mmCIF file with all atom_site columns, C-alpha atoms in Angstrom:
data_model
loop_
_atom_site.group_PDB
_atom_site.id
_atom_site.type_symbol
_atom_site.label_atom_id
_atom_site.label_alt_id
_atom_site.label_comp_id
_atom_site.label_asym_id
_atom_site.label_entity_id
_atom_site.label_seq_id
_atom_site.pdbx_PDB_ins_code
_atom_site.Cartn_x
_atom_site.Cartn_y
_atom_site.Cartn_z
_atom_site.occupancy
_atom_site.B_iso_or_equiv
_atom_site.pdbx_formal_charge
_atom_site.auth_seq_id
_atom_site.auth_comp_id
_atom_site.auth_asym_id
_atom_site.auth_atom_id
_atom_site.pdbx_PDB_model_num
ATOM 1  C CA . UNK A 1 1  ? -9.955  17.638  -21.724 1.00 54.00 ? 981  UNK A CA 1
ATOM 2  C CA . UNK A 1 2  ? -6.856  17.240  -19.638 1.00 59.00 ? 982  UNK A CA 1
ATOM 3  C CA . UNK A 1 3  ? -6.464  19.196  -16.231 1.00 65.00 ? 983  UNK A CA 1
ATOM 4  C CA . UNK A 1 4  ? -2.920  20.889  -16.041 1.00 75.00 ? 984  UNK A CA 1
ATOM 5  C CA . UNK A 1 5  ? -3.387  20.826  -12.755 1.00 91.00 ? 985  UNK A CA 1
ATOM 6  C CA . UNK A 1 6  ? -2.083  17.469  -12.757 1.00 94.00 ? 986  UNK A CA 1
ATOM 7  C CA . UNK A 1 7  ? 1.329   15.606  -13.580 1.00 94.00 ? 987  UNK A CA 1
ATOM 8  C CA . UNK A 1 8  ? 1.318   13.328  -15.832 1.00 93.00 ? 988  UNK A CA 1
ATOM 9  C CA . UNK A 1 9  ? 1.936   10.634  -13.659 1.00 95.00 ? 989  UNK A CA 1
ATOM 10 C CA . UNK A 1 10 ? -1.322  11.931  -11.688 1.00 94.00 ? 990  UNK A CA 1
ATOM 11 C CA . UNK A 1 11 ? -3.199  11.686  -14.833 1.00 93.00 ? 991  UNK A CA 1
ATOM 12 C CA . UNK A 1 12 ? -1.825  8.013   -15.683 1.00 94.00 ? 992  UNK A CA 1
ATOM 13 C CA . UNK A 1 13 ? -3.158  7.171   -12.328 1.00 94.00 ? 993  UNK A CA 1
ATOM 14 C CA . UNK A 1 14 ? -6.335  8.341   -13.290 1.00 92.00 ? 994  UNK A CA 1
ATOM 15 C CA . UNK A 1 15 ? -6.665  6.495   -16.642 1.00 91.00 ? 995  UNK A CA 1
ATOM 16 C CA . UNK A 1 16 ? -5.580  3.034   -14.687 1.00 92.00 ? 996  UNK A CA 1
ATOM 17 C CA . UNK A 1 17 ? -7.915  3.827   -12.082 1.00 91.00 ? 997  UNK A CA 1
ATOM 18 C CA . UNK A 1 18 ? -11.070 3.952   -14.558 1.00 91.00 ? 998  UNK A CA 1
ATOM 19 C CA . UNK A 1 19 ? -9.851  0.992   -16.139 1.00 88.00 ? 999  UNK A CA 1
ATOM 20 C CA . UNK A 1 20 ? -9.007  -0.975  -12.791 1.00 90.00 ? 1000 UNK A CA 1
ATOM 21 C CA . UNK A 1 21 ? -13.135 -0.412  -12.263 1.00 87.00 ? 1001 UNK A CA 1
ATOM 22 C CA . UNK A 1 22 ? -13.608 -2.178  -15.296 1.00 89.00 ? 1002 UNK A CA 1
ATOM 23 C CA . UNK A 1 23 ? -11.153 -5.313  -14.105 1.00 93.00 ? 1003 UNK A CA 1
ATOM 24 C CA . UNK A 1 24 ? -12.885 -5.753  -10.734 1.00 91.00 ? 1004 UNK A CA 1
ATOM 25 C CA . UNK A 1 25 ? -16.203 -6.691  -12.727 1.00 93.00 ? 1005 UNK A CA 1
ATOM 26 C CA . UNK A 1 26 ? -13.965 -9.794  -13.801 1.00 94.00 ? 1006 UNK A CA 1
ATOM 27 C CA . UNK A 1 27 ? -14.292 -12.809 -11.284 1.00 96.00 ? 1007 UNK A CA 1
ATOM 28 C CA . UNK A 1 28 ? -10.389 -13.524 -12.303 1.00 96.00 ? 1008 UNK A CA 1
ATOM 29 C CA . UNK A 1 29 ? -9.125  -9.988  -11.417 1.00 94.00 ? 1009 UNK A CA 1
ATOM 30 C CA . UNK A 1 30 ? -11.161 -9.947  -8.234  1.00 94.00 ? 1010 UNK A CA 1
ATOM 31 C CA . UNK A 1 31 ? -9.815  -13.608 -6.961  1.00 96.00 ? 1011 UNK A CA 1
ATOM 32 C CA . UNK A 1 32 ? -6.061  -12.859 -7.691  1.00 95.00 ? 1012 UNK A CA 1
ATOM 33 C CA . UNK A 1 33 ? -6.800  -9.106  -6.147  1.00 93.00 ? 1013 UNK A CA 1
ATOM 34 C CA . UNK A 1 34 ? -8.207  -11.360 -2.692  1.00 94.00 ? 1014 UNK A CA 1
ATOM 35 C CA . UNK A 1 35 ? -5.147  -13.840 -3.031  1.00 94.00 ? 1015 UNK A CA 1
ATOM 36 C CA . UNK A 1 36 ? -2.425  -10.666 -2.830  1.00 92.00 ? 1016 UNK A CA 1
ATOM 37 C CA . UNK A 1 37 ? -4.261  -9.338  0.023   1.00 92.00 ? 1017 UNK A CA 1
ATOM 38 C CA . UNK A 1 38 ? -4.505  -12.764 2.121   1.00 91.00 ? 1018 UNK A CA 1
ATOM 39 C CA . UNK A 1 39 ? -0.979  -13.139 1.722   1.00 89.00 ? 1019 UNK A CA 1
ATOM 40 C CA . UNK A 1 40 ? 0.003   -9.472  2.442   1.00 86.00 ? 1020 UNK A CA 1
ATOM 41 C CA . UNK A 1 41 ? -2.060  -10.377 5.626   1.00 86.00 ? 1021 UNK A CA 1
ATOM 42 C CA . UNK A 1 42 ? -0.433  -13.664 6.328   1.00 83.00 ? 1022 UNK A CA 1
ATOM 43 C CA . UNK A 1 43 ? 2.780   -11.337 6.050   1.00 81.00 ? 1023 UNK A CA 1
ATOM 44 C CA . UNK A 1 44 ? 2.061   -8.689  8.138   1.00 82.00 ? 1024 UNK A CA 1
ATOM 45 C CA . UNK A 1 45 ? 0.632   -11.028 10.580  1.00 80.00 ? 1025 UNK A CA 1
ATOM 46 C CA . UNK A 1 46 ? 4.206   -13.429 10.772  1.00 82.00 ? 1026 UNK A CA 1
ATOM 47 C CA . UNK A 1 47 ? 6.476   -10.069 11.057  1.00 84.00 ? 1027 UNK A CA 1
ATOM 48 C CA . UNK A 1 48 ? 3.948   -9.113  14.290  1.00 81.00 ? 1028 UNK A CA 1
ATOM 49 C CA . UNK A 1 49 ? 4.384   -12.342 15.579  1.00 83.00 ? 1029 UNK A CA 1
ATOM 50 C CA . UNK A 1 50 ? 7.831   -12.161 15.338  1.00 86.00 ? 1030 UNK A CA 1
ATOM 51 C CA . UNK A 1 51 ? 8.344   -9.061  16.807  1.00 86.00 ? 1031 UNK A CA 1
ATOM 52 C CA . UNK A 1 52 ? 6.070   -10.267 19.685  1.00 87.00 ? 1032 UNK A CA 1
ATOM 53 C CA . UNK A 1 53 ? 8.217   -13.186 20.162  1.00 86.00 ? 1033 UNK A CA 1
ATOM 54 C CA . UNK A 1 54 ? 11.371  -11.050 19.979  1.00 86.00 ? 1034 UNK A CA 1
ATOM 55 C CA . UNK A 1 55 ? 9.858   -8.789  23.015  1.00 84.00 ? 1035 UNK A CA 1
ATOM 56 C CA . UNK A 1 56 ? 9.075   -11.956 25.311  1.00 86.00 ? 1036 UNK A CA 1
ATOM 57 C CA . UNK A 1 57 ? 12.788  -13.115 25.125  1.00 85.00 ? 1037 UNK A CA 1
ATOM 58 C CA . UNK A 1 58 ? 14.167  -9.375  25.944  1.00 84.00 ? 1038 UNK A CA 1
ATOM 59 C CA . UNK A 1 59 ? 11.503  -9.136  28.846  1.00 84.00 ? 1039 UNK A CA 1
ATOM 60 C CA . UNK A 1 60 ? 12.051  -12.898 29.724  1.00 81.00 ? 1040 UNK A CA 1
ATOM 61 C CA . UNK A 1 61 ? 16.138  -12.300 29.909  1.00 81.00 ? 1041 UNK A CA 1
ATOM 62 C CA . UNK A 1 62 ? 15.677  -9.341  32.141  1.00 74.00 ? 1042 UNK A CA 1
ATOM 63 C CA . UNK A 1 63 ? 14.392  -11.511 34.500  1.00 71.00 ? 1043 UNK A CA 1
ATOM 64 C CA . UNK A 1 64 ? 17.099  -13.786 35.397  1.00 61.00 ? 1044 UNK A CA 1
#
């Protein structure tokens, strides 16, 4: 039974989503799923460090 309140692309999301619960019952899936997020992390966390480091030389040149 399809909804037609959906696009399609709403309904392909929903067909990848049930099977994505399948995947995460598979130790591979789950480890490589972990590995994308610790680097997305690792990321993230490098572009706030630069961005702090960028901030402490404008505030440190305003003060000579």
């Amino acid at each position: 039974m399809e909804s037609a309140a959906l696009t399609d692309r709403q309904r392909l999301f929903c067909l990848y989503y049930v099977e994505g619960d399948k995947q995460l019952r598979n130790a591979k899936v789950v480890a490589e799923i972990k590995r994308i997020k610790e680097d997305m992390t690792r990321g993230i966390f490098i572009d706030a460090m630069d961005m702090l480091n960028k901030y402490i030389k404008i505030g440190a040149s305003t003060l000579t």
